[in-house]
Tab-separated table of C-alpha atoms in Angstrom:
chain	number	residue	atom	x	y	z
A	1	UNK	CA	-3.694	18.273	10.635
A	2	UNK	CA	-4.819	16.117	7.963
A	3	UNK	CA	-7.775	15.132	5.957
A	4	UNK	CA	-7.983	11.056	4.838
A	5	UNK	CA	-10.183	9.363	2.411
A	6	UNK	CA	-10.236	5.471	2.879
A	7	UNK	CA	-11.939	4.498	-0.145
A	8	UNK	CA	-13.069	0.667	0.346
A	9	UNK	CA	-13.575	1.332	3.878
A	10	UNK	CA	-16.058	-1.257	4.641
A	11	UNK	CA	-13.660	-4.149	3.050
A	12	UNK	CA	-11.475	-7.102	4.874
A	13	UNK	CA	-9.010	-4.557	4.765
A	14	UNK	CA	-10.778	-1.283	4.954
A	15	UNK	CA	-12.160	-1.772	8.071
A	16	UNK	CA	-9.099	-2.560	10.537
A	17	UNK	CA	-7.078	0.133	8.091
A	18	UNK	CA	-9.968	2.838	8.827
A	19	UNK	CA	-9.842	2.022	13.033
A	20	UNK	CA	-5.747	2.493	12.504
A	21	UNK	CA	-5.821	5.329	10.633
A	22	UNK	CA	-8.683	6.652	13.645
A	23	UNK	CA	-6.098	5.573	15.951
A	24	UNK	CA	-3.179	8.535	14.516
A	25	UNK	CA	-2.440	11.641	16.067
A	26	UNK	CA	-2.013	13.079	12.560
A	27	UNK	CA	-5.381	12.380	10.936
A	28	UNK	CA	-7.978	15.219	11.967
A	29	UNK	CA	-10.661	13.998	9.688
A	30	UNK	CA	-11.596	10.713	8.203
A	31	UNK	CA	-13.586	9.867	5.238
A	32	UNK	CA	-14.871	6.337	4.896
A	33	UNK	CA	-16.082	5.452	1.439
A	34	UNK	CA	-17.517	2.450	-0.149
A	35	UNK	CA	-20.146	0.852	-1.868
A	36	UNK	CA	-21.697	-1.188	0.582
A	37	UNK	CA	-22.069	-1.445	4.389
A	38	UNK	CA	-19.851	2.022	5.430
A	39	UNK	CA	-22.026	3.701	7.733
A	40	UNK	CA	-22.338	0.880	10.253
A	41	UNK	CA	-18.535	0.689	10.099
A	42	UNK	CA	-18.433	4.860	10.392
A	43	UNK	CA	-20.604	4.926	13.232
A	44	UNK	CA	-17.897	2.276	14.855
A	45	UNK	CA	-15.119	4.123	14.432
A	46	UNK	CA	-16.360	7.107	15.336
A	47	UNK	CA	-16.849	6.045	18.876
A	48	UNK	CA	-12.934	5.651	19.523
A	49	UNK	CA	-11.696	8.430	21.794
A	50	UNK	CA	-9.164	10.331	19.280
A	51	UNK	CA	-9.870	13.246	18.424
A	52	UNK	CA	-10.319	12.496	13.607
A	53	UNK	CA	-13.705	13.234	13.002
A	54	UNK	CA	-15.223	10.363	10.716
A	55	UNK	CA	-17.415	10.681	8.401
A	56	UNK	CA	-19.567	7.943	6.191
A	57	UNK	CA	-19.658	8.311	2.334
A	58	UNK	CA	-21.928	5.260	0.690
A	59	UNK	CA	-22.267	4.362	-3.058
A	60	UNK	CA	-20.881	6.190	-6.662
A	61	UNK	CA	-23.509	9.093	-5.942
A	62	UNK	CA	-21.462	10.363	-2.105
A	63	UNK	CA	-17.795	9.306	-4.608
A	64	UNK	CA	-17.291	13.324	-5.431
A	65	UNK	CA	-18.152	14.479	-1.517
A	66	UNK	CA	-15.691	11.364	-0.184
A	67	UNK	CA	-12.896	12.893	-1.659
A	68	UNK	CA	-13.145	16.599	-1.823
A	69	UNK	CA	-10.738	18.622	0.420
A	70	UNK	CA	-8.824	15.920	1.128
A	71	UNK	CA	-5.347	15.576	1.358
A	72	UNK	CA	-4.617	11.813	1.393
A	73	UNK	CA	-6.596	8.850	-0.055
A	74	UNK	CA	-6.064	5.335	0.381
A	75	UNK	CA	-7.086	3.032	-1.777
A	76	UNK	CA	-7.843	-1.074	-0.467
A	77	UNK	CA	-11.193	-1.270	-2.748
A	78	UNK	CA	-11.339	-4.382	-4.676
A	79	UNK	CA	-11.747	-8.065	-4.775
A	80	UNK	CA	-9.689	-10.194	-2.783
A	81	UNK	CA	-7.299	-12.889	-4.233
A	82	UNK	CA	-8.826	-16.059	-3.735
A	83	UNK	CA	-7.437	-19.917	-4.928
A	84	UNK	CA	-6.624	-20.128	-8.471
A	85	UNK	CA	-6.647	-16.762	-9.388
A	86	UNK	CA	-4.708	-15.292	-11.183
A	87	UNK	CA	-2.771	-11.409	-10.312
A	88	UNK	CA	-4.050	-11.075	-13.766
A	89	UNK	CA	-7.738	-12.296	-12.733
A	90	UNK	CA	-7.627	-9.193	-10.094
A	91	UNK	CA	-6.526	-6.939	-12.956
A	92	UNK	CA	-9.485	-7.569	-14.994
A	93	UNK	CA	-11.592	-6.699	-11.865
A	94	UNK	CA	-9.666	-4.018	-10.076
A	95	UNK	CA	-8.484	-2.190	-12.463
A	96	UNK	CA	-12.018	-0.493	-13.588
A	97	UNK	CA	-12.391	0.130	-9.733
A	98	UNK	CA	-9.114	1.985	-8.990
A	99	UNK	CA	-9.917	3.886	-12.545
A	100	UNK	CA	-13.128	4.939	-11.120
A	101	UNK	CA	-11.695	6.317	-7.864
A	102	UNK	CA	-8.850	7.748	-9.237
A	103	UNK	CA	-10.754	9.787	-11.751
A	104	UNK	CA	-12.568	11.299	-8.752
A	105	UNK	CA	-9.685	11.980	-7.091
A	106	UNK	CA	-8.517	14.028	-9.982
A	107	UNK	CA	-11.924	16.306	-10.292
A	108	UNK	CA	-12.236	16.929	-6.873
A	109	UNK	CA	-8.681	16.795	-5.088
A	110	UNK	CA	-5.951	17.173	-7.674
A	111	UNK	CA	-2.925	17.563	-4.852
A	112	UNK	CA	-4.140	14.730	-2.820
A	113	UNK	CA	-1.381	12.129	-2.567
A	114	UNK	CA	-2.865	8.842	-3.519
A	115	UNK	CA	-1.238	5.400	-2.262
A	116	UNK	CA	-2.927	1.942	-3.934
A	117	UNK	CA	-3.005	-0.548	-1.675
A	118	UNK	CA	-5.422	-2.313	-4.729
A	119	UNK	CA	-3.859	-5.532	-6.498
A	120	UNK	CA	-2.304	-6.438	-8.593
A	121	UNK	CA	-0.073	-2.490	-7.838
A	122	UNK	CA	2.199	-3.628	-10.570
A	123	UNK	CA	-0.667	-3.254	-12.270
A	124	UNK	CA	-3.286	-0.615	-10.910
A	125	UNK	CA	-0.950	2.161	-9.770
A	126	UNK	CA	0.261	2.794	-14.333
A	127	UNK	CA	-3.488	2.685	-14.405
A	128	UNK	CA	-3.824	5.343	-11.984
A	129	UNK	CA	-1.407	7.328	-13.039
A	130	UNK	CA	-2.530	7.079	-17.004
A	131	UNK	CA	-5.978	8.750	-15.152
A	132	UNK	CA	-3.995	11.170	-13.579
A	133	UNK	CA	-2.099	12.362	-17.354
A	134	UNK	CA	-5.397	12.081	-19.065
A	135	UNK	CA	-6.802	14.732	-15.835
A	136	UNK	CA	-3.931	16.717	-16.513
A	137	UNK	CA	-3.135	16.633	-12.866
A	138	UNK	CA	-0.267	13.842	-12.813
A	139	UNK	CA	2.471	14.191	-10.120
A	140	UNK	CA	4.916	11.742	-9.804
A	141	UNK	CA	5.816	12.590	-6.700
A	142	UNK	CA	2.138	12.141	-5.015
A	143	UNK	CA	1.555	8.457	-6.470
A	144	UNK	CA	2.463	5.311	-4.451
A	145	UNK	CA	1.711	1.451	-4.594
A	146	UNK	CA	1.486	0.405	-1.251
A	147	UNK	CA	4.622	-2.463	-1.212
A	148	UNK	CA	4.835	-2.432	2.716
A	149	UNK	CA	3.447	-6.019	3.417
A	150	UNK	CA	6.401	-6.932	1.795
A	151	UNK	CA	8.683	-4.931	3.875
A	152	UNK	CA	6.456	-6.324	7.224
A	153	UNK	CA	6.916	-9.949	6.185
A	154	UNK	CA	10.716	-9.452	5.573
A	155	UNK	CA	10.968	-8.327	9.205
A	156	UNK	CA	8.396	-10.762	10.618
A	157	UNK	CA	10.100	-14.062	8.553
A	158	UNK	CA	13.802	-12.947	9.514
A	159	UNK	CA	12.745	-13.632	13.203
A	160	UNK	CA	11.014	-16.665	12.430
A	161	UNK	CA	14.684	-17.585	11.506
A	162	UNK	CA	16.734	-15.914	13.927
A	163	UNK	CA	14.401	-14.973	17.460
A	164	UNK	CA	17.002	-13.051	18.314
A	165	UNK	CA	15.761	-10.193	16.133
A	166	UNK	CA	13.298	-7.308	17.295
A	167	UNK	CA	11.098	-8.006	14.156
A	168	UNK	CA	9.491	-4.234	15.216
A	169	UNK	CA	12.534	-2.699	14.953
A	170	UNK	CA	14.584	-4.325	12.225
A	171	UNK	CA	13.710	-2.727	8.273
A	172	UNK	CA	14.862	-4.526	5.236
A	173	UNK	CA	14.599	-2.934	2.265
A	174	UNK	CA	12.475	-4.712	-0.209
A	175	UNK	CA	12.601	-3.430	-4.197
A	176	UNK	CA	11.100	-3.892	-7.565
A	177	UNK	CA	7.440	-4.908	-7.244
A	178	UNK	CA	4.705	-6.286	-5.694
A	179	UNK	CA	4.019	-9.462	-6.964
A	180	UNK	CA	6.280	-12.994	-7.043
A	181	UNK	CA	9.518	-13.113	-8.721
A	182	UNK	CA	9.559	-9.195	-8.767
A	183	UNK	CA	9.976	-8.743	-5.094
A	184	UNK	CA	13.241	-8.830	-4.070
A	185	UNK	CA	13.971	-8.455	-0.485
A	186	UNK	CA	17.711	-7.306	0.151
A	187	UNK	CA	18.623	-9.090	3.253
A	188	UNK	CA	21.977	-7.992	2.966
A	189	UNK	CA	20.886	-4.610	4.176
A	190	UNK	CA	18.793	-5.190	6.604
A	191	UNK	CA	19.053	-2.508	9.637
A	192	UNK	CA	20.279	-5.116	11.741
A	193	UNK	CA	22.963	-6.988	10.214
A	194	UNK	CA	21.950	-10.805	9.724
A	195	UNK	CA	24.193	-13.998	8.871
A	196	UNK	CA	22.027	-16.278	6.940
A	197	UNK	CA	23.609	-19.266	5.028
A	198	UNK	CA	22.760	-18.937	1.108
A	199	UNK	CA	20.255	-21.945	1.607
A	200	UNK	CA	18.556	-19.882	4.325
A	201	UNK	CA	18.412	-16.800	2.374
A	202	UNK	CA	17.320	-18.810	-0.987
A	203	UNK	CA	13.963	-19.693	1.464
A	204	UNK	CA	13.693	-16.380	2.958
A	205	UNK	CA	13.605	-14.233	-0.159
A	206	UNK	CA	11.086	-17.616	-1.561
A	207	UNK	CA	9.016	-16.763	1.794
A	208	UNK	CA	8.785	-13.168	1.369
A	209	UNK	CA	7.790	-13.396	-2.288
A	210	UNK	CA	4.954	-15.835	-1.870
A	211	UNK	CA	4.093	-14.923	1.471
A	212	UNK	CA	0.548	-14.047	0.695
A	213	UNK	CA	-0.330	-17.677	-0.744
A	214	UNK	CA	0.282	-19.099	2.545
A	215	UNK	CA	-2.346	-16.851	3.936
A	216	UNK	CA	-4.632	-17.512	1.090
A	217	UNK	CA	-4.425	-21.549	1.330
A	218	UNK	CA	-4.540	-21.144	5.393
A	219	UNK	CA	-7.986	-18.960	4.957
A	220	UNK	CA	-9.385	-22.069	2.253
A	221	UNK	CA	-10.887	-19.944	-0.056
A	222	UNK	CA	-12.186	-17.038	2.724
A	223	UNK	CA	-10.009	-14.164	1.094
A	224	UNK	CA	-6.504	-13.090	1.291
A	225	UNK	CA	-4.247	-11.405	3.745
A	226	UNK	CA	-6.247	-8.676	5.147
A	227	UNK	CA	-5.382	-7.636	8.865
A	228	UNK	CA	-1.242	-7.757	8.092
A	229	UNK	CA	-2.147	-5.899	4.674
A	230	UNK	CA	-3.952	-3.087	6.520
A	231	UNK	CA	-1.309	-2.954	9.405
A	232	UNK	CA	1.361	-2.357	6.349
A	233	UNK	CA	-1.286	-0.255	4.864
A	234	UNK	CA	-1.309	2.213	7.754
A	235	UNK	CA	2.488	1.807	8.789
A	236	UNK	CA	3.240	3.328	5.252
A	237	UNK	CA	0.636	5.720	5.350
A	238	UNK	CA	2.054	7.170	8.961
A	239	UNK	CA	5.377	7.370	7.197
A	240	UNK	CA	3.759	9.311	4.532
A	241	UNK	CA	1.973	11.520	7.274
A	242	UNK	CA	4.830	12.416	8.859
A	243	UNK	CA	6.683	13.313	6.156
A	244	UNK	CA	3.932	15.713	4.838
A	245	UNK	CA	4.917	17.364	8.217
A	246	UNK	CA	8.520	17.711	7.233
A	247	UNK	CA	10.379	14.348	8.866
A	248	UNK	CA	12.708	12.838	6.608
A	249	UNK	CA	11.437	9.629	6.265
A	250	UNK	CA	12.350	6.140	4.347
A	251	UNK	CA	9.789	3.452	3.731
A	252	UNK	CA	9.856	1.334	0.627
A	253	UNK	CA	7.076	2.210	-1.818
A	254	UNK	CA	6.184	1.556	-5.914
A	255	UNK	CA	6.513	4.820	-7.657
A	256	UNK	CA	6.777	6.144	-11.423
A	257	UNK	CA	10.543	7.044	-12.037
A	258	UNK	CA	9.708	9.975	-13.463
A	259	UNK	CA	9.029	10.896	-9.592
A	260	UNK	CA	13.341	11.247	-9.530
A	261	UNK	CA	14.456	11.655	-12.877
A	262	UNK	CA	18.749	11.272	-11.516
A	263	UNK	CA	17.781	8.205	-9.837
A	264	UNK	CA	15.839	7.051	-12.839
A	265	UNK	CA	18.471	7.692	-15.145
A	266	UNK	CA	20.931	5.877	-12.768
A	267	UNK	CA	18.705	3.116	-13.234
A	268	UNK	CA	18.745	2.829	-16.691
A	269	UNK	CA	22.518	3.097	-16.562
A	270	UNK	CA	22.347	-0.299	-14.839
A	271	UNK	CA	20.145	-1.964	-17.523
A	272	UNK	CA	16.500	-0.848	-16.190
A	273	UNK	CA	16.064	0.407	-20.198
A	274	UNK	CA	12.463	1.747	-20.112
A	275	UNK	CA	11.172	0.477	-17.093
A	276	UNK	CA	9.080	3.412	-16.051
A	277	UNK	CA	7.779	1.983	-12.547
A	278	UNK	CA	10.171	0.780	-9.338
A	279	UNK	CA	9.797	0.160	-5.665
């Protein structure tokens, strides 16, 4: 069984991420950190009928106890995205949080595999792992930016098109990053094959890239996509969950290259030159 620090419990995403992640057969215990407002959300959770223990963890002076022994943290702390900002407005912000967490994470859990969920991840997961390096505790292989919103809205927007489609079922690979022009959905490989006509999939991709401004506009200044970012948030981390257990498992994800230096090199061979992050 496993031990799971959700650090930014208490946030828009936090809290529906914490009850899913209460909700899996694999977590045994649950650690709910943040800053404000955690034990009332603990105490919540902890009333669900599964069997993860939950425990609350409240401001930087409980940081150290939230994530010692653990084997998995999670990381939605932040601010929201609201109208008019900027990915690089969230940067300014979220990057001295993730830095803060991550640091703790080093001192107190070294192997604990860490996935950002934080934005903007193009962003916060080199910060991470630049706190990791200067720890001396850096493994590419235990770092991840959470991409799988993308990956969710892919399925959920091909069935908008074509009803046909199990949206639950069907996976499309989405790569390079987490943010606009640098997600790039490949329809053309979707699970399920799909005929889409090049206007179609010129909206689609569109869609899937700015997907998260259509939630921000429809919630008029109230936040951004927080109940579909925690369902992608705990979707990825069952994938990773069951993978710690063995099962061979593929789910889209922003990693340091150095995580697979063949497939990095491969990269380059195709033009990537020193691009040292990829989904």
């Amino acid at each position: 069984m496993v031990s799971v620090a959700i650090l930014g419990a208490a946030g828009g995403i936090g809290q529906p991420l914490s009850l899913l992640l209460k909700l899996n057969a694999n977590v045994s215990k649950l650690h709910l950190y943040d800053i404000v407002n955690v034990p009332g959300v603990a105490a919540d959770i902890s009333h669900i009928s599964t069997n993860a223990e939950v425990k609350s963890f409240l401001g930087a002076g409980q940081l150290n106890d939230a994530v010692t022994g653990i084997d998995l943290a999670i990381i939605p702390a932040g601010v929201p995205r609201k109208p008019g900002m900027t990915r690089d407005d969230l940067f300014k912000i979220n990057a001295g949080i993730v830095k803060t967490l991550v640091e703790a994470i080093a001192l107190n859990s070294p192997k604990a595999f860490i996935a950002v969920i934080s934005n903007p991840v193009n962003s916060t997961v080199p910060i991470a792992a630049e706190v990791l390096k200067s720890k001396g505790v850096f493994d590419a292989r235990r770092l991840f930016g959470v991409t799988s919103l993308d990956v969710v809205r892919a399925s959920r927007f091909v069935r908008d098109l074509r009803p046909d489609v199990d949206a639950a079922a069907l996976r499309v690979p989405v790569v390079g990053g987490h943010s606009g022009n640098t997600i790039v959905p490949l329809l053309s490989l979707a699970s399920t094959p799909i005929s889409l006509s090049l206007e179609e999939t010129k909206d689609l991709t569109h869609r899937i890239q700015f997907g998260g401004d259509e939630v921000v506009k429809a919630k008029d200044g109230a936040g951004s996509a927080t109940l579909s970012m925690a369902y992608a948030g705990a979707r990825f981390a069952d994938s990773l969950l069951r993978a710690m257990k063995g099962e061979s498992v593929v789910e889209p994800t922003f990693i340091a290259l150095a995580a697979d230096p063949e497939g990095a090199k491969e990269f380059r061979e195709l033009g990537a030159g020193s691009l040292e992050f990829f989904a």
